[in-house]
CSV table of C-alpha atoms and ligand atoms in Angstrom, one decimal:
chain,number,residue,atom,x,y,z
A,7,MET,CA,0.0,0.0,0.1
A,8,SER,CA,1.5,3.6,-0.8
A,9,ARG,CA,1.8,5.9,2.1
A,10,VAL,CA,2.4,9.5,1.9
A,11,PHE,CA,3.5,11.9,4.6
A,12,PHE,CA,4.1,15.7,4.8
A,13,ILE,CA,7.3,16.7,6.5
A,14,ALA,CA,6.8,19.7,8.7
A,15,GLY,CA,9.4,21.5,10.8
A,16,THR,CA,9.3,23.6,13.7
A,17,ASP,CA,11.0,26.3,11.7
A,18,THR,CA,13.3,26.5,8.9
A,19,ASP,CA,16.7,24.9,8.9
A,20,VAL,CA,15.9,22.5,11.7
A,21,GLY,CA,16.6,19.3,9.5
A,22,LYS,CA,13.4,18.7,7.4
A,23,THR,CA,15.3,17.5,4.4
A,24,THR,CA,18.1,15.8,6.6
A,25,ILE,CA,15.5,13.8,8.4
A,26,ALA,CA,13.3,13.2,5.2
A,27,ALA,CA,16.3,11.9,3.6
A,28,GLY,CA,17.2,9.7,6.5
A,29,LEU,CA,13.5,8.3,6.6
A,30,LEU,CA,13.6,7.5,2.9
A,31,HIS,CA,16.9,5.7,3.2
A,32,ALA,CA,15.5,3.6,6.1
A,33,ALA,CA,12.4,2.8,4.0
A,34,ARG,CA,14.7,1.7,1.1
A,35,HIS,CA,16.6,-0.3,3.4
A,36,ALA,CA,13.4,-2.0,4.5
A,37,GLY,CA,12.8,-2.9,1.0
A,38,LEU,CA,10.0,-0.2,0.3
A,39,SER,CA,10.0,1.9,-2.9
A,40,THR,CA,10.5,5.7,-2.3
A,41,ALA,CA,9.6,8.8,-3.8
A,42,ALA,CA,9.7,12.5,-2.7
A,43,VAL,CA,8.6,15.9,-3.7
A,44,LYS,CA,9.8,19.4,-2.6
A,45,PRO,CA,6.9,21.5,-4.1
A,46,VAL,CA,8.3,24.9,-3.6
A,47,ALA,CA,11.9,25.7,-3.1
A,48,SER,CA,13.6,29.2,-3.0
A,49,GLY,CA,17.3,29.2,-2.7
A,50,CYS,CA,18.2,27.6,-6.1
A,51,GLU,CA,21.5,27.6,-8.1
A,52,SER,CA,21.3,28.5,-11.8
A,53,THR,CA,22.8,25.5,-13.7
A,54,PRO,CA,22.9,24.6,-17.5
A,55,GLN,CA,19.9,22.6,-16.9
A,56,GLY,CA,17.9,25.1,-15.0
A,57,LEU,CA,17.4,26.0,-11.4
A,58,ARG,CA,18.7,23.5,-8.9
A,59,ASN,CA,17.7,23.4,-5.2
A,60,GLY,CA,19.9,21.3,-2.8
A,61,ASP,CA,16.9,20.1,-0.8
A,62,ALA,CA,15.1,18.7,-4.0
A,63,LEU,CA,18.7,17.1,-5.0
A,64,ALA,CA,19.1,15.5,-1.5
A,65,LEU,CA,15.5,14.0,-1.6
A,66,LEU,CA,16.0,12.8,-5.3
A,67,ALA,CA,18.8,11.0,-4.3
A,68,GLU,CA,16.9,8.7,-1.7
A,69,CYS,CA,13.9,8.1,-4.3
A,70,SER,CA,14.2,4.6,-5.3
A,71,LEU,CA,11.8,5.4,-8.3
A,72,PRO,CA,13.2,7.2,-11.2
A,73,LEU,CA,11.9,10.8,-11.0
A,74,ASP,CA,13.1,13.7,-13.0
A,75,TYR,CA,14.1,17.0,-11.3
A,76,ALA,CA,11.3,19.1,-12.5
A,77,THR,CA,8.8,16.6,-11.1
A,78,VAL,CA,10.6,16.4,-7.8
A,79,ASN,CA,10.8,20.4,-7.5
A,80,PRO,CA,8.1,21.9,-9.7
A,81,PHE,CA,8.2,25.5,-8.5
A,82,ALA,CA,12.1,26.7,-8.1
A,83,PHE,CA,13.0,30.2,-7.2
A,84,ALA,CA,16.7,31.4,-7.2
A,85,PRO,CA,16.9,33.7,-4.1
A,86,ALA,CA,16.9,32.1,-0.6
A,87,ILE,CA,14.0,34.2,0.5
A,88,ALA,CA,10.5,33.4,2.0
A,89,PRO,CA,8.6,31.4,-0.8
A,90,HIS,CA,5.8,34.0,-1.1
A,91,ILE,CA,8.0,36.9,-1.7
A,92,ALA,CA,10.2,34.8,-4.0
A,93,ALA,CA,7.1,33.8,-6.0
A,94,ARG,CA,5.9,37.4,-6.2
A,95,GLU,CA,9.1,38.8,-7.4
A,96,ALA,CA,9.1,36.1,-10.1
A,97,GLY,CA,5.3,36.9,-11.1
A,98,VAL,CA,4.3,33.3,-10.2
A,99,ALA,CA,0.8,32.7,-8.5
A,100,LEU,CA,1.4,30.2,-5.9
A,101,THR,CA,-1.8,28.5,-4.5
A,102,ALA,CA,-2.4,25.3,-2.9
A,103,GLU,CA,-4.5,24.3,-5.9
A,104,ALA,CA,-1.6,24.7,-8.2
A,105,LEU,CA,0.8,22.9,-5.7
A,106,ALA,CA,-1.6,19.9,-5.3
A,107,ALA,CA,-1.7,19.5,-9.0
A,108,ALA,CA,2.1,19.9,-9.4
A,109,VAL,CA,2.8,17.0,-6.8
A,110,GLN,CA,0.3,14.6,-8.5
A,111,PRO,CA,2.7,13.2,-11.0
A,112,VAL,CA,4.8,11.9,-7.8
A,113,LEU,CA,1.7,10.8,-5.9
A,114,ALA,CA,0.7,8.9,-9.0
A,115,ARG,CA,3.7,6.7,-8.9
A,116,GLN,CA,2.5,5.2,-5.9
A,117,ALA,CA,5.7,4.4,-4.3
A,118,ASP,CA,5.3,2.5,-0.9
A,119,PHE,CA,6.6,5.6,1.1
A,120,THR,CA,6.4,9.1,-0.4
A,121,LEU,CA,7.4,12.2,1.5
A,122,VAL,CA,6.3,15.7,0.7
A,123,GLU,CA,8.6,18.4,2.2
A,124,GLY,CA,7.3,21.7,3.1
A,125,ALA,CA,9.2,24.9,3.6
A,126,GLY,CA,10.2,26.8,6.7
A,127,GLY,CA,7.6,26.2,9.6
A,128,TRP,CA,3.8,25.2,9.4
A,129,ARG,CA,2.4,28.6,8.7
A,130,VAL,CA,4.7,29.7,6.2
A,131,PRO,CA,3.0,32.0,3.7
A,132,LEU,CA,2.3,31.0,0.1
A,133,SER,CA,0.6,34.3,-0.9
A,134,GLY,CA,-1.1,36.9,0.8
A,135,ARG,CA,-4.2,34.6,1.0
A,136,GLU,CA,-2.9,31.0,1.7
A,137,SER,CA,-0.1,29.4,3.7
A,138,LEU,CA,1.8,26.2,2.8
A,139,SER,CA,-0.2,24.2,5.2
A,140,ALA,CA,-3.1,24.5,2.9
A,141,LEU,CA,-1.4,21.9,0.5
A,142,PRO,CA,-1.3,18.9,3.1
A,143,VAL,CA,-4.7,19.9,4.2
A,144,ARG,CA,-6.0,19.8,0.4
A,145,LEU,CA,-4.3,16.4,0.1
A,146,GLY,CA,-5.3,15.2,3.5
A,147,LEU,CA,-1.8,14.1,4.4
A,148,PRO,CA,-0.6,12.9,8.0
A,149,VAL,CA,2.2,14.8,9.0
A,150,ILE,CA,5.8,14.2,10.4
A,151,LEU,CA,7.1,16.9,12.5
A,152,VAL,CA,10.9,17.5,12.6
A,153,VAL,CA,11.6,19.2,15.9
A,154,GLY,CA,15.0,21.1,15.9
A,155,VAL,CA,15.8,20.7,19.6
A,156,ARG,CA,17.3,23.8,21.0
A,157,LEU,CA,16.3,26.1,23.7
A,158,GLY,CA,12.8,27.3,22.8
A,159,CYS,CA,11.8,24.3,20.8
A,160,ILE,CA,9.2,23.0,23.0
A,161,SER,CA,6.8,25.9,22.4
A,162,HIS,CA,7.4,25.8,18.7
A,163,ALA,CA,6.8,22.0,18.7
A,164,LEU,CA,3.5,22.3,20.7
A,165,LEU,CA,2.3,25.3,18.8
A,166,SER,CA,3.1,23.3,15.4
A,167,ALA,CA,1.1,20.4,16.8
A,168,GLU,CA,-1.8,22.4,17.8
A,169,ALA,CA,-1.9,24.1,14.4
A,170,ILE,CA,-1.8,20.6,12.7
A,171,ALA,CA,-4.6,19.3,14.7
A,172,ARG,CA,-6.7,22.6,14.2
A,173,ASP,CA,-6.1,22.2,10.4
A,174,GLY,CA,-7.5,18.6,10.8
A,175,LEU,CA,-4.5,16.6,10.0
A,176,ALA,CA,-3.2,13.6,12.1
A,177,LEU,CA,0.3,14.0,13.5
A,178,ALA,CA,1.8,10.6,12.4
A,179,GLY,CA,5.1,11.1,14.3
A,180,TRP,CA,7.7,13.4,15.3
A,181,VAL,CA,11.6,13.4,15.2
A,182,ALA,CA,13.9,14.9,17.5
A,183,ASN,CA,16.8,16.4,15.7
A,184,ILE,CA,19.3,17.4,18.2
A,185,VAL,CA,20.7,20.5,16.3
A,186,ASP,CA,22.1,22.1,19.5
A,187,PRO,CA,23.7,19.2,21.5
A,188,ALA,CA,24.6,22.1,24.1
A,189,THR,CA,20.9,22.6,24.9
A,190,SER,CA,20.7,22.7,28.9
A,191,ARG,CA,18.8,19.9,30.4
A,192,LEU,CA,18.6,18.1,27.0
A,193,GLU,CA,17.3,14.9,28.5
A,194,GLU,CA,14.5,16.7,30.3
A,195,ASN,CA,13.5,18.7,27.3
A,196,LEU,CA,13.4,15.4,25.1
A,197,ALA,CA,11.2,13.8,27.9
A,198,THR,CA,8.9,16.8,28.1
A,199,LEU,CA,8.5,16.7,24.4
A,200,ASP,CA,7.8,12.9,24.5
A,201,GLU,CA,5.1,13.5,27.1
A,202,LEU,CA,3.5,16.6,25.4
A,203,LEU,CA,3.5,15.9,21.8
A,204,PRO,CA,0.5,13.7,20.8
A,205,ALA,CA,2.4,11.3,18.5
A,206,PRO,CA,5.0,8.7,18.6
A,207,CYS,CA,8.7,9.8,18.4
A,208,LEU,CA,10.3,8.2,15.4
A,209,GLY,CA,13.9,8.7,16.7
A,210,ARG,CA,16.4,11.1,18.3
A,211,VAL,CA,19.1,12.2,15.8
A,212,PRO,CA,22.3,13.6,17.4
A,213,ARG,CA,24.4,16.2,16.0
A,214,LEU,CA,26.4,14.3,13.4
A,215,ALA,CA,29.7,15.1,11.8
A,216,GLN,CA,28.3,13.7,8.5
A,217,ALA,CA,24.5,14.1,8.5
A,218,SER,CA,24.2,11.7,5.5
A,219,ALA,CA,20.9,10.1,4.9
A,220,GLN,CA,22.5,6.7,5.7
A,221,GLN,CA,24.1,8.1,9.1
A,222,VAL,CA,20.7,9.7,10.0
A,223,ALA,CA,18.6,6.5,9.3
A,224,VAL,CA,20.6,4.7,11.9
A,225,HIS,CA,18.7,6.9,14.5
A,226,LEU,CA,15.3,6.4,13.0
A,227,ARG,CA,12.5,3.9,13.4
A,228,LEU,CA,9.7,3.6,10.8
A,229,ALA,CA,7.8,0.9,12.9
A,230,PRO,CA,5.3,3.5,14.4
A,231,LEU,CA,4.2,4.7,10.9
A,232,ALA,CA,3.1,0.9,10.2
A,233,LEU,CA,4.1,0.9,6.6
A,234,SER,CA,3.3,-2.3,5.0
A,235,GLY,CA,6.3,-4.3,4.0
A,236,ALA,CA,8.7,-2.4,6.1
A,237,ARG,CA,10.9,-4.7,8.3
B,452,ATP,N1,21.5,15.9,13.0
B,452,ATP,C1,22.1,16.9,12.4
B,452,ATP,N2,23.6,16.7,12.5
B,452,ATP,C2,24.4,17.6,11.7
B,452,ATP,N3,23.8,18.5,11.0
B,452,ATP,C3,22.7,18.5,10.7
B,452,ATP,C4,21.7,17.7,11.5
B,452,ATP,N4,20.5,18.1,11.0
B,452,ATP,C5,20.7,19.1,10.1
B,452,ATP,N5,21.8,19.2,10.0
B,452,ATP,C6,22.5,20.5,9.1
B,452,ATP,O1,21.7,21.5,9.2
B,452,ATP,C7,21.4,22.2,8.0
B,452,ATP,C8,19.8,22.4,7.9
B,452,ATP,O2,19.2,21.1,7.7
B,452,ATP,P1,18.2,21.0,6.7
B,452,ATP,O3,18.6,21.5,5.3
B,452,ATP,O4,17.9,19.6,6.6
B,452,ATP,O5,17.0,21.7,7.3
B,452,ATP,P2,15.4,22.2,6.8
B,452,ATP,O6,14.6,22.3,7.8
B,452,ATP,O7,15.1,21.1,5.7
B,452,ATP,O8,15.7,23.7,6.1
B,452,ATP,P3,14.8,24.3,5.0
B,452,ATP,O9,13.8,25.1,5.9
B,452,ATP,O10,15.7,25.3,4.4
B,452,ATP,O11,14.2,23.3,4.1
B,452,ATP,C9,22.0,21.4,6.9
B,452,ATP,O12,23.4,22.0,6.8
B,452,ATP,C10,22.2,20.1,7.7
B,452,ATP,O13,23.2,19.4,7.0
B,453,MG,MG1,14.9,21.4,3.6
């Protein structure tokens, strides 16, 4: 059975792509087919083939199904700025409807495990009218929340979980990505997140010297997602 999850984060730069790549790697290792999509990416490099974004390339590297770049990253903008501003500057109308249509080719491949990576935090705007959260709402996707563990993350995590619930979506799981290993009372903070977040923890990922998908996957478990076929 194909399963699709939306990867959200407590903020930008908290490890959504790093954890998504690790989850995809773990799924591949468990014998599942994988696919991913980064519907909107700002912060792209100009190449002879067109704009290329590091997140989309990292996700693409963990897709077992052959997908081309434009399918994995349908909306690409060069400046590394808020997506709604990048879109406005490029004269592109970003809507949840357009994004939902743009991710369909990936969803249609029906990989066993598909991840849709958002951008920034839960309420990042798409335009003056909509936020990116309207995409998982429109698609009815369960959410995996990446918590960038550092001082202040508990409130960000709980606010994100509240907003996800208020938007009517299921929180399928969360990952503690320990971006700041010097966080005071790290264990107590992790225990508090475990206690207060209404979903299973899919793993605690330490600050790694090499945050490769393979290294990250070691710290993750897919079992709580109940993917069929996963070992
Ligand atoms: N556990 C980790 N150990 C070491 N480095 C990490 C870890 N998690 C993330 N990083 C590094 O932190 C940076 C931000 O991570 P990442 O790009 O995955 O965040 P993001 O939430 O996807 O960001 P964006 O909002 O731009 O999509 C990257 O350079 C990544 O390699
Ligand atoms: Mg990312």
